[in-house]
């Protein structure tokens, strides 16, 4: 591997910088007329089509990006990841989420040990346990079957599983398997989230899954204690053994909390929190809801993309192409954001999940060797399903700031509706927008076109669309569990590619620590002010004033009282 240096010093980087002015002389309107160019920007793999012809790029740009990939040692970095090397150097860990969905007979090693058998022993345990719960052979403390599950966790222990759950809810096969069951997610330490999630649930028929890699996260542990209280105050403390299970890498803390280690589902420190949805973090709650065989299809979809990412030449490699184009947009064209726009309500939680995967991974200020970066990394990810977004923030995307967009469309709806007398099906109506929006962004509308439509002069500037706004389209054949797995893995690997090119560590997250430790200080102050009447001290003027105000109005509750929220 090359000695520590920044990728921006490479000739290939400088070449791309110089190339920006070539692109600035072109308009997407013209680029889209070049059919050969467009043909070369269409890739298909395992039913998924990527069309990146509406990127502000031509074949030359792509060639330069592939050269940059070579300069950044992208191939070697991917290999090092798959070989289990400690590429997360600040935490001295391998990065092996690909092992979580590998077939049983695959060999993937971390620290000289094949981890695939460990993965499968947890998957087998989940299969067995979820079948017992779903069949009613595992019952609660009062002998009733457990039909509802509350998964308690935050960040990576929440967003991925929520995305997959939301995507599967309306898939006919998954929905059939989930009949009569509910899966809810409690993430925020806000007691309002507790109240919302417990509404309508009966502790007698509820299983709580506490999901935390570290088993120390303040929000999750307080929520777990709150739900433990909810169970034991109603069914007695002995009921906890039947109504609470855990997913963690820290089995000692699980036991200390009072959950039987036999009912704990392990994962490993080589699984990053935001990359953990394919571990027990997602597989356990989702198997309880949908059955293991549906979840296995999701894992297979992700695994198929893992193979594609590992073995396909970069020119045809969907995650690599997406990652390189993101680097082009962020670093060279200077577009700081990315909109994720799935034309499927089932994908409504996709953007929030990718927001964590991307922004926690790539929002860094130094290289992997600790050198301050003279360029920006990461992008601001946000998104909403179409067409809802169209009636919200698309105004800005069309006529305000330039935001590269990912349009994600599905060929076959999970829930088709065709009304008699309508010229198209409901899904066709949705997809008409999916096909139209990228062209509206690329082509825009000129003053000449408006004049020919006899638009009043004073309105012409307001009705003009500059166009030349980049987007890409991903078309999926359907939205089965398998396709959901594919989509997840495409984005996970794309984000890794970006980080590999920028030369950062995409797998640590030191940026979340400072706020956490300051909150510890505030927590101590609140406790001491309440219990010992201690004045607020050690904070700046602003925080002191705000805290004092908070304490004045919030007298607190006596320490021996438990108040569980109710709505
Ligand atoms: O927000 C920081 C973070 O460490 C995430 O990376 C992680 O997904 C989340 O907290 C939850 O952590 P845990 O699973 O250890 O409770």
Coordinates of C-alpha atoms and ligand atoms in Angstrom, one line a residue:
X1 CA 0.0 0.0 0.0
X2 CA 1.1 3.6 -0.7
X3 CA 2.7 5.6 2.1
X4 CA 0.4 8.0 4.0
X5 CA -0.5 10.8 1.5
X6 CA -3.7 12.5 0.5
X7 CA -5.5 11.4 -2.7
X8 CA -5.9 15.1 -3.6
X9 CA -2.1 15.1 -4.3
X10 CA -2.5 12.5 -7.0
X11 CA -2.2 13.5 -10.7
X12 CA -5.5 11.7 -11.4
X13 CA -7.3 14.0 -8.9
X14 CA -5.7 17.1 -10.5
X15 CA -6.8 15.8 -13.9
X16 CA -10.4 15.5 -12.7
X17 CA -10.2 19.0 -11.2
X18 CA -9.1 20.4 -14.6
X19 CA -11.8 18.3 -16.3
X20 CA -14.6 20.2 -14.4
X21 CA -14.3 23.1 -16.8
X22 CA -14.9 20.8 -19.8
X23 CA -18.1 19.6 -18.2
X24 CA -19.2 23.1 -17.4
X25 CA -19.3 23.9 -21.1
X26 CA -21.9 21.1 -21.6
X27 CA -25.6 20.9 -20.8
X28 CA -27.4 17.7 -20.0
X29 CA -29.8 18.5 -22.7
X30 CA -27.0 18.0 -25.2
X31 CA -25.4 15.1 -23.4
X32 CA -28.7 13.3 -23.5
X33 CA -28.7 13.5 -27.3
X34 CA -25.6 11.3 -27.5
X35 CA -27.2 7.9 -27.6
X36 CA -23.8 6.1 -27.6
X37 CA -22.9 8.0 -24.4
X38 CA -26.3 7.1 -22.8
X39 CA -25.9 3.4 -23.8
X40 CA -22.6 3.3 -22.1
X41 CA -24.1 4.7 -18.9
X42 CA -26.7 1.9 -18.5
X43 CA -25.8 -1.1 -16.4
X44 CA -27.9 -4.1 -15.4
X45 CA -27.2 -6.7 -12.7
X46 CA -29.5 -9.4 -11.3
X47 CA -32.7 -7.6 -12.4
X48 CA -31.5 -4.1 -11.2
X49 CA -31.0 -1.4 -13.8
X50 CA -28.8 1.6 -13.1
X51 CA -29.1 4.5 -15.6
X52 CA -26.5 7.2 -14.9
X53 CA -26.8 9.0 -18.2
X54 CA -28.3 12.1 -16.4
X55 CA -25.0 12.7 -14.5
X56 CA -23.0 15.7 -15.5
X57 CA -20.4 13.4 -17.0
X58 CA -19.3 11.8 -20.2
X59 CA -17.2 8.8 -21.1
X60 CA -14.1 10.8 -20.5
X61 CA -15.2 11.7 -17.0
X62 CA -15.8 8.0 -16.3
X63 CA -12.4 7.0 -17.6
X64 CA -10.8 9.7 -15.3
X65 CA -12.8 8.5 -12.3
X66 CA -11.6 4.9 -12.9
X67 CA -8.1 6.2 -13.0
X68 CA -8.7 8.0 -9.7
X69 CA -10.0 4.7 -8.3
X70 CA -6.7 3.1 -9.3
X71 CA -4.7 5.9 -7.7
X72 CA -6.8 5.5 -4.5
X73 CA -6.1 1.7 -4.5
X74 CA -9.8 0.9 -4.6
X75 CA -9.4 -2.7 -5.7
X76 CA -6.9 -3.4 -2.9
X77 CA -9.1 -1.7 -0.3
X78 CA -12.1 -3.8 -1.3
X79 CA -9.9 -6.9 -1.1
X80 CA -8.6 -5.9 2.3
X81 CA -12.2 -5.5 3.5
X82 CA -13.3 -8.9 2.3
X83 CA -10.1 -10.5 3.6
X84 CA -10.9 -9.3 7.2
X85 CA -8.0 -7.0 7.6
X86 CA -8.3 -4.4 10.3
X87 CA -9.3 -1.6 7.9
X88 CA -11.2 0.2 10.8
X89 CA -7.8 1.2 12.1
X90 CA -8.9 3.6 14.8
X91 CA -10.9 0.8 16.5
X92 CA -8.5 -1.9 15.3
X93 CA -11.3 -4.0 13.8
X94 CA -12.2 -5.8 10.6
X95 CA -15.2 -4.7 8.7
X96 CA -17.1 -7.8 7.7
X97 CA -20.8 -7.1 7.4
X98 CA -20.5 -9.2 4.1
X99 CA -19.9 -12.3 6.3
X100 CA -23.4 -11.8 7.9
X101 CA -25.1 -12.8 4.7
X102 CA -22.5 -15.2 3.3
X103 CA -23.7 -18.7 2.4
X104 CA -22.9 -21.4 5.0
X105 CA -20.0 -22.9 3.0
X106 CA -18.1 -19.6 2.4
X107 CA -14.9 -18.9 4.2
X108 CA -14.4 -15.4 5.5
X109 CA -11.7 -14.8 8.1
X110 CA -11.1 -12.3 10.8
X111 CA -7.9 -12.6 12.8
X112 CA -7.2 -16.0 11.2
X113 CA -10.6 -17.5 12.1
X114 CA -13.4 -18.3 9.7
X115 CA -16.4 -16.3 11.1
X116 CA -19.1 -17.8 8.8
X117 CA -19.8 -20.8 11.2
X118 CA -20.3 -18.3 14.1
X119 CA -22.7 -16.3 11.9
X120 CA -24.7 -19.4 11.0
X121 CA -24.8 -20.7 14.6
X122 CA -26.6 -17.4 15.6
X123 CA -28.8 -17.6 12.5
X124 CA -29.8 -21.1 13.4
X125 CA -30.5 -20.0 17.0
X126 CA -32.7 -17.2 15.7
X127 CA -34.5 -19.5 13.4
X128 CA -35.2 -22.0 16.2
X129 CA -36.2 -19.3 18.7
X130 CA -38.4 -17.3 16.3
X131 CA -40.2 -20.5 15.2
X132 CA -40.9 -21.3 18.9
X133 CA -42.3 -17.8 19.5
X134 CA -44.3 -17.7 16.3
X135 CA -45.8 -21.2 16.8
X136 CA -46.7 -20.5 20.4
X137 CA -44.5 -23.1 21.9
X138 CA -42.6 -20.3 23.7
X139 CA -45.2 -18.6 25.9
X140 CA -45.1 -15.7 28.2
X141 CA -45.2 -15.8 32.0
X142 CA -49.0 -16.3 32.1
X143 CA -49.0 -19.0 29.5
X144 CA -50.1 -16.8 26.6
X145 CA -48.3 -16.8 23.2
X146 CA -46.3 -13.7 22.4
X147 CA -47.7 -12.0 19.3
X148 CA -46.2 -8.6 19.6
X149 CA -42.5 -7.5 19.6
X150 CA -41.0 -4.2 20.7
X151 CA -37.4 -3.8 19.5
X152 CA -35.6 -1.4 21.7
X153 CA -32.5 0.2 20.2
X154 CA -31.2 3.4 18.5
X155 CA -29.0 4.4 15.5
X156 CA -27.7 1.3 13.8
X157 CA -29.6 -0.8 16.2
X158 CA -32.9 0.7 14.9
X159 CA -32.8 2.4 11.5
X160 CA -31.8 -0.5 9.4
X161 CA -34.4 -3.0 10.9
X162 CA -37.1 -0.3 10.7
X163 CA -36.3 0.3 7.0
X164 CA -36.5 -3.4 6.2
X165 CA -39.7 -3.9 8.3
X166 CA -41.4 -0.9 6.6
X167 CA -40.4 -2.3 3.2
X168 CA -41.7 -5.8 4.0
X169 CA -44.9 -4.8 5.6
X170 CA -46.8 -4.6 2.3
X171 CA -44.9 -7.4 0.4
X172 CA -47.7 -10.0 0.0
X173 CA -45.5 -13.0 1.0
X174 CA -44.1 -11.2 4.1
X175 CA -47.5 -9.7 5.0
X176 CA -49.0 -13.2 5.0
X177 CA -46.4 -14.5 7.3
X178 CA -46.8 -11.6 9.7
X179 CA -50.6 -11.9 10.0
X180 CA -51.8 -11.3 13.6
X181 CA -48.4 -10.1 14.7
X182 CA -47.0 -6.6 15.4
X183 CA -43.4 -5.3 15.4
X184 CA -42.7 -1.9 16.9
X185 CA -39.5 0.0 17.4
X186 CA -38.6 2.1 20.5
X187 CA -35.6 4.3 19.8
X188 CA -35.9 7.8 21.3
X189 CA -35.3 8.2 25.0
X190 CA -38.2 10.6 24.9
X191 CA -41.0 9.1 27.1
X192 CA -43.4 10.1 24.4
X193 CA -41.8 7.4 22.2
X194 CA -42.4 4.9 25.1
X195 CA -46.0 6.0 25.4
X196 CA -46.6 5.7 21.6
X197 CA -45.0 2.3 21.4
X198 CA -46.7 0.8 24.4
X199 CA -50.2 2.0 23.4
X200 CA -52.5 -1.0 22.8
X201 CA -49.9 -3.5 23.9
X202 CA -50.4 -6.0 26.6
X203 CA -47.3 -7.1 28.6
X204 CA -48.7 -10.6 28.8
X205 CA -48.4 -11.1 25.0
X206 CA -45.4 -8.9 24.3
X207 CA -41.8 -9.8 23.8
X208 CA -39.1 -7.1 24.2
X209 CA -35.9 -7.4 22.3
X210 CA -33.2 -5.1 23.6
X211 CA -30.8 -4.4 20.8
X212 CA -27.5 -2.7 21.5
X213 CA -24.0 -3.5 20.3
X214 CA -22.4 -2.1 23.4
X215 CA -25.2 -2.5 25.8
X216 CA -24.2 0.8 27.3
X217 CA -26.0 3.3 25.1
X218 CA -27.8 5.6 27.5
X219 CA -31.1 6.0 25.5
X220 CA -31.4 2.2 24.9
X221 CA -30.6 1.2 28.5
X222 CA -33.1 3.6 30.0
X223 CA -35.7 2.5 27.6
X224 CA -34.9 -1.1 28.4
X225 CA -35.2 -0.5 32.1
X226 CA -38.5 1.3 31.5
X227 CA -39.9 -1.7 29.6
X228 CA -38.5 -4.1 32.2
X229 CA -40.5 -2.1 34.7
X230 CA -43.5 -2.2 32.5
X231 CA -43.3 -6.0 32.4
X232 CA -42.4 -6.7 36.0
X233 CA -44.8 -4.2 37.5
X234 CA -47.6 -6.0 35.7
X235 CA -46.5 -9.7 35.7
X236 CA -43.9 -9.8 38.4
X237 CA -40.0 -9.7 38.2
X238 CA -39.8 -13.4 37.2
X239 CA -41.7 -12.6 34.0
X240 CA -38.6 -10.8 32.6
X241 CA -37.0 -14.1 31.6
X242 CA -39.9 -15.0 29.4
X243 CA -40.6 -11.5 28.0
X244 CA -37.1 -10.0 27.4
X245 CA -34.3 -11.1 25.1
X246 CA -31.2 -9.3 23.9
X247 CA -29.0 -8.8 20.9
X248 CA -25.5 -7.6 21.7
X249 CA -21.8 -8.1 21.4
X250 CA -21.5 -7.5 25.1
X251 CA -23.0 -10.7 26.6
X252 CA -21.6 -9.9 30.1
X253 CA -23.6 -6.7 30.3
X254 CA -26.7 -8.5 29.0
X255 CA -26.5 -10.9 31.9
X256 CA -25.9 -8.1 34.4
X257 CA -29.0 -6.4 33.1
X258 CA -31.0 -9.5 34.1
X259 CA -31.5 -11.2 30.7
X260 CA -30.7 -14.9 30.6
X261 CA -27.6 -15.3 28.4
X262 CA -29.4 -18.3 26.8
X263 CA -31.8 -15.7 25.4
X264 CA -29.1 -13.4 24.1
X265 CA -28.2 -13.4 20.4
X266 CA -24.6 -12.4 19.7
X267 CA -22.8 -10.5 17.1
X268 CA -19.3 -9.3 16.8
X269 CA -17.1 -6.2 16.9
X270 CA -16.3 -6.6 13.2
X271 CA -19.9 -5.5 12.6
X272 CA -20.3 -1.8 12.6
X273 CA -23.6 -0.6 14.2
X274 CA -24.9 1.1 11.0
X275 CA -23.9 -2.0 9.1
X276 CA -25.6 -4.4 11.5
X277 CA -29.1 -4.9 10.0
X278 CA -28.0 -8.3 8.6
X279 CA -26.8 -9.5 12.0
X280 CA -29.2 -10.5 14.8
X281 CA -29.9 -6.8 15.2
X282 CA -32.2 -7.0 12.2
X283 CA -32.6 -10.7 11.7
X284 CA -34.1 -11.4 15.2
X285 CA -36.9 -8.9 15.2
X286 CA -37.7 -9.4 11.5
X287 CA -37.7 -13.2 11.9
X288 CA -40.1 -12.9 14.8
X289 CA -42.4 -10.8 12.6
X290 CA -42.1 -12.4 9.2
X291 CA -40.5 -15.8 9.9
X292 CA -36.9 -16.8 9.2
X293 CA -37.4 -17.9 5.6
X294 CA -38.5 -14.5 4.5
X295 CA -35.5 -12.9 6.2
X296 CA -33.2 -15.4 4.6
X297 CA -34.3 -14.1 1.2
X298 CA -33.4 -10.6 2.3
X299 CA -29.9 -11.9 3.3
X300 CA -29.6 -13.7 -0.1
X301 CA -30.3 -10.4 -1.9
X302 CA -27.6 -8.6 0.0
X303 CA -25.2 -11.5 -0.6
X304 CA -25.8 -11.4 -4.3
X305 CA -24.7 -7.7 -4.4
X306 CA -21.7 -8.6 -2.2
X307 CA -20.5 -11.0 -4.9
X308 CA -21.2 -8.5 -7.6
X309 CA -19.3 -5.8 -5.8
X310 CA -16.4 -8.1 -5.2
X311 CA -16.0 -9.6 -8.6
X312 CA -17.4 -7.3 -11.2
X313 CA -15.1 -5.0 -13.2
X314 CA -15.5 -1.4 -12.1
X315 CA -17.1 -0.4 -15.4
X316 CA -20.1 -2.6 -14.7
X317 CA -20.0 -2.6 -10.9
X318 CA -23.1 -0.8 -9.6
X319 CA -21.8 0.2 -6.1
X320 CA -18.5 1.3 -7.6
X321 CA -20.1 3.4 -10.3
X322 CA -22.5 5.0 -7.7
X323 CA -19.6 5.7 -5.3
X324 CA -17.4 7.3 -8.0
X325 CA -20.2 9.4 -9.2
X326 CA -20.9 10.6 -5.7
X327 CA -17.3 11.6 -5.3
X328 CA -17.5 13.5 -8.6
X329 CA -20.6 15.3 -7.5
X330 CA -19.5 16.2 -4.0
X331 CA -15.8 16.9 -4.4
X332 CA -15.3 18.0 -8.0
X333 CA -18.7 19.6 -8.9
X334 CA -19.1 20.9 -5.4
X335 CA -22.7 19.7 -4.7
X336 CA -22.9 19.0 -1.0
X337 CA -26.2 17.1 -0.8
X338 CA -27.8 14.0 -2.2
X339 CA -31.6 13.4 -2.3
X340 CA -32.8 9.8 -2.1
X341 CA -36.1 9.6 -3.8
X342 CA -37.8 6.1 -3.8
X343 CA -41.0 6.0 -5.8
X344 CA -42.4 3.5 -3.3
X345 CA -44.1 4.2 0.0
X346 CA -42.6 0.9 1.2
X347 CA -39.2 2.5 1.1
X348 CA -40.2 5.5 3.2
X349 CA -37.6 4.6 5.9
X350 CA -34.8 4.0 3.3
X351 CA -33.5 7.6 3.3
X352 CA -33.3 7.8 7.1
X353 CA -31.4 4.6 7.2
X354 CA -29.0 5.7 4.5
X355 CA -28.6 9.0 6.2
X356 CA -26.9 7.2 9.1
X357 CA -24.9 4.8 7.0
X358 CA -23.6 7.6 4.8
X359 CA -23.3 10.6 7.2
X360 CA -21.9 8.6 10.2
X361 CA -19.5 6.8 7.8
X362 CA -18.2 9.6 5.6
X363 CA -18.7 12.8 7.6
X364 CA -15.0 13.1 8.5
X365 CA -12.4 15.8 8.6
X366 CA -9.2 13.8 8.5
X367 CA -7.7 11.1 6.4
X368 CA -7.4 7.5 7.8
X369 CA -3.8 8.5 8.7
X370 CA -5.1 11.5 10.7
X371 CA -4.1 14.2 8.2
X372 CA -6.5 17.1 8.0
X373 CA -8.3 17.0 4.7
X374 CA -8.2 20.1 2.4
X375 CA -11.5 18.9 0.7
X376 CA -15.0 18.0 2.0
X377 CA -16.1 14.4 2.4
X378 CA -19.5 12.9 2.9
X379 CA -22.7 14.4 1.6
X380 CA -25.9 15.7 3.3
X381 CA -28.4 12.9 2.6
X382 CA -32.1 13.4 2.8
X383 CA -35.2 12.1 1.1
X384 CA -38.8 11.2 1.0
X385 CA -40.8 8.9 -1.2
X386 CA -42.0 10.3 -4.5
X387 CA -44.6 11.7 -5.1
X388 CA -44.8 13.2 -1.6
X389 CA -41.4 14.9 -2.0
X390 CA -42.6 16.5 -5.2
X391 CA -45.2 18.5 -3.2
X392 CA -42.6 19.5 -0.6
X393 CA -38.9 20.2 -1.4
X394 CA -38.7 19.6 -5.2
X395 CA -39.2 23.3 -5.8
X396 CA -35.8 23.9 -4.5
X397 CA -34.3 21.0 -6.4
X398 CA -35.8 22.3 -9.7
X399 CA -35.2 26.0 -9.4
X400 CA -33.0 26.5 -6.3
X401 CA -29.9 24.6 -5.3
X402 CA -28.5 21.8 -7.4
X403 CA -28.9 18.6 -5.5
X404 CA -28.0 15.3 -7.3
X405 CA -30.9 13.0 -7.0
X406 CA -31.2 9.2 -6.7
X407 CA -34.5 8.1 -8.3
X408 CA -35.5 4.6 -7.2
X409 CA -38.4 3.0 -9.0
X410 CA -40.0 -0.4 -8.8
X411 CA -41.4 -2.2 -11.9
X412 CA -44.0 -4.4 -10.2
X413 CA -45.9 -2.9 -7.3
X414 CA -46.3 -4.8 -4.1
X415 CA -49.9 -3.7 -4.0
X416 CA -51.3 -3.2 -7.5
X417 CA -54.5 -1.3 -8.0
X418 CA -56.2 -0.7 -11.4
X419 CA -59.4 1.2 -11.2
X420 CA -62.1 0.6 -13.8
X421 CA -62.3 3.6 -16.2
X422 CA -58.8 4.9 -15.3
X423 CA -56.3 5.1 -18.2
X424 CA -53.5 3.8 -16.1
X425 CA -53.1 1.8 -12.9
X426 CA -52.3 3.6 -9.7
X427 CA -48.7 2.3 -9.9
X428 CA -48.4 3.6 -13.4
X429 CA -49.5 7.0 -12.2
X430 CA -46.8 6.9 -9.5
X431 CA -44.2 5.7 -12.0
X432 CA -45.1 8.4 -14.6
X433 CA -43.6 10.8 -12.1
X434 CA -40.5 8.6 -11.6
X435 CA -39.8 8.7 -15.4
X436 CA -40.7 12.4 -15.8
X437 CA -38.8 14.0 -12.9
X438 CA -35.2 13.1 -14.0
X439 CA -35.9 14.7 -17.5
X440 CA -37.4 17.8 -16.0
X441 CA -34.2 18.2 -13.9
X442 CA -31.9 17.4 -16.8
X443 CA -33.6 19.4 -19.6
X444 CA -35.3 22.2 -17.7
X445 CA -37.3 24.7 -19.7
X446 CA -35.9 27.6 -21.7
X447 CA -37.2 31.2 -22.0
X448 CA -37.6 30.5 -25.8
X449 CA -39.9 27.5 -25.0
X450 CA -41.9 29.7 -22.7
X451 CA -42.2 32.5 -25.3
X452 CA -43.4 30.0 -27.8
X453 CA -46.1 29.0 -25.3
X454 CA -47.1 32.7 -25.1
X455 CA -46.2 33.0 -21.5
X456 CA -46.3 36.7 -20.3
X457 CA -42.9 38.3 -20.2
X458 CA -42.9 39.1 -16.5
X459 CA -43.5 35.5 -15.7
X460 CA -40.7 34.1 -17.9
X461 CA -37.9 34.3 -15.3
X462 CA -40.1 32.6 -12.8
X463 CA -41.2 29.8 -15.1
X464 CA -37.7 29.1 -16.5
X465 CA -36.0 26.0 -15.4
X466 CA -32.2 26.0 -15.9
X467 CA -32.0 22.2 -16.1
X468 CA -28.6 20.6 -16.2
X469 CA -29.4 19.1 -12.8
X470 CA -27.9 15.6 -12.3
X471 CA -29.7 12.5 -11.2
X472 CA -29.5 8.8 -11.6
X473 CA -32.2 6.2 -11.8
X474 CA -32.2 2.7 -10.2
X475 CA -35.0 0.5 -11.5
X476 CA -35.8 -2.6 -9.4
X477 CA -37.9 -5.5 -10.8
X478 CA -40.1 -5.7 -7.6
X479 CA -39.8 -5.1 -3.9
X480 CA -39.5 -8.5 -2.4
X481 CA -37.3 -9.4 0.6
X482 CA -34.6 -10.3 -1.9
X483 CA -34.7 -6.9 -3.7
X484 CA -34.7 -5.1 -0.3
X485 CA -31.5 -6.9 0.5
X486 CA -30.0 -5.9 -2.9
X487 CA -30.9 -2.3 -2.4
X488 CA -29.4 -2.2 1.1
X489 CA -26.1 -3.7 0.0
X490 CA -25.8 -1.5 -3.0
X491 CA -25.9 1.6 -0.8
X492 CA -23.6 0.1 1.9
X493 CA -20.9 -0.6 -0.7
X494 CA -21.4 2.7 -2.5
X495 CA -20.7 4.5 0.7
X496 CA -17.6 2.4 1.4
X497 CA -16.3 3.2 -2.1
X498 CA -16.7 6.9 -1.5
X499 CA -14.7 6.6 1.8
X500 CA -12.0 4.4 0.1
X501 CA -11.6 7.1 -2.6
X502 CA -11.4 10.0 -0.1
X503 CA -8.9 8.0 1.9
X504 CA -10.9 8.2 5.2
X505 CA -12.0 5.7 7.7
X506 CA -15.7 5.1 6.9
X507 CA -16.1 2.7 9.8
X508 CA -15.5 4.7 13.0
X509 CA -17.7 7.4 14.5
X510 CA -15.7 9.4 17.0
X511 CA -17.9 12.5 16.1
X512 CA -20.8 11.2 18.2
X513 CA -18.8 11.0 21.4
X514 CA -18.4 14.6 22.5
X515 CA -22.1 15.4 22.8
X516 CA -22.6 12.1 24.7
X517 CA -20.0 13.0 27.3
X518 CA -21.4 16.5 27.8
X519 CA -24.8 15.0 28.3
X520 CA -23.3 12.9 31.1
X521 CA -22.2 16.1 32.9
X522 CA -25.7 17.6 32.5
X523 CA -27.3 14.4 33.8
X524 CA -25.2 14.5 37.0
X525 CA -26.0 18.1 37.5
X526 CA -29.8 17.5 37.2
X527 CA -29.5 14.7 39.7
X528 CA -27.5 16.7 42.2
X529 CA -29.7 19.7 41.9
X530 CA -32.8 17.6 42.5
X531 CA -31.5 15.5 45.3
X532 CA -29.1 17.8 47.1
X533 CA -30.3 21.2 45.9
X534 CA -26.9 21.9 44.3
X535 CA -26.9 25.1 42.2
X536 CA -26.0 24.8 38.5
X537 CA -22.3 25.2 38.1
X538 CA -19.4 24.4 35.8
X539 CA -21.3 25.4 32.6
X540 CA -21.2 28.5 30.5
X541 CA -23.6 31.4 31.0
X542 CA -26.0 30.2 28.3
X543 CA -26.2 26.6 29.5
X544 CA -26.4 27.7 33.1
X545 CA -29.4 30.0 32.4
X546 CA -31.2 27.4 30.4
X547 CA -30.6 24.6 32.9
X548 CA -31.7 26.8 35.8
X549 CA -34.9 27.6 34.0
X550 CA -35.5 23.9 33.3
X551 CA -35.0 23.0 36.9
X552 CA -37.2 25.8 38.2
X553 CA -40.2 24.5 36.2
X554 CA -39.5 20.8 36.5
X555 CA -39.6 20.0 40.2
X556 CA -38.8 16.3 39.4
X557 CA -40.4 13.2 40.8
X558 CA -39.6 11.5 44.2
X559 CA -36.9 9.0 43.7
X560 CA -39.0 6.0 44.8
X561 CA -41.8 6.7 42.3
X562 CA -42.1 5.1 38.8
X563 CA -44.3 6.9 36.4
X564 CA -44.9 5.0 33.2
X565 CA -46.3 7.0 30.4
X566 CA -49.8 6.4 29.2
X567 CA -51.9 7.6 26.3
Ligands
LIG1 O1 -24.8 7.1 17.4 C1 -23.6 6.5 17.7 C2 -23.8 5.0 17.8 O2 -22.6 4.5 18.3 C3 -24.1 4.3 16.4 O3 -23.0 4.1 15.7 C4 -24.8 3.1 16.9 O4 -25.4 2.5 15.8 C5 -25.7 3.6 17.9 O5 -24.9 4.6 18.6 C6 -26.2 2.6 18.9 O6 -25.2 1.9 19.6 P1 -25.5 0.5 20.3 O7 -25.9 -0.5 19.4 O8 -24.2 0.2 21.0 O9 -26.5 0.8 21.4

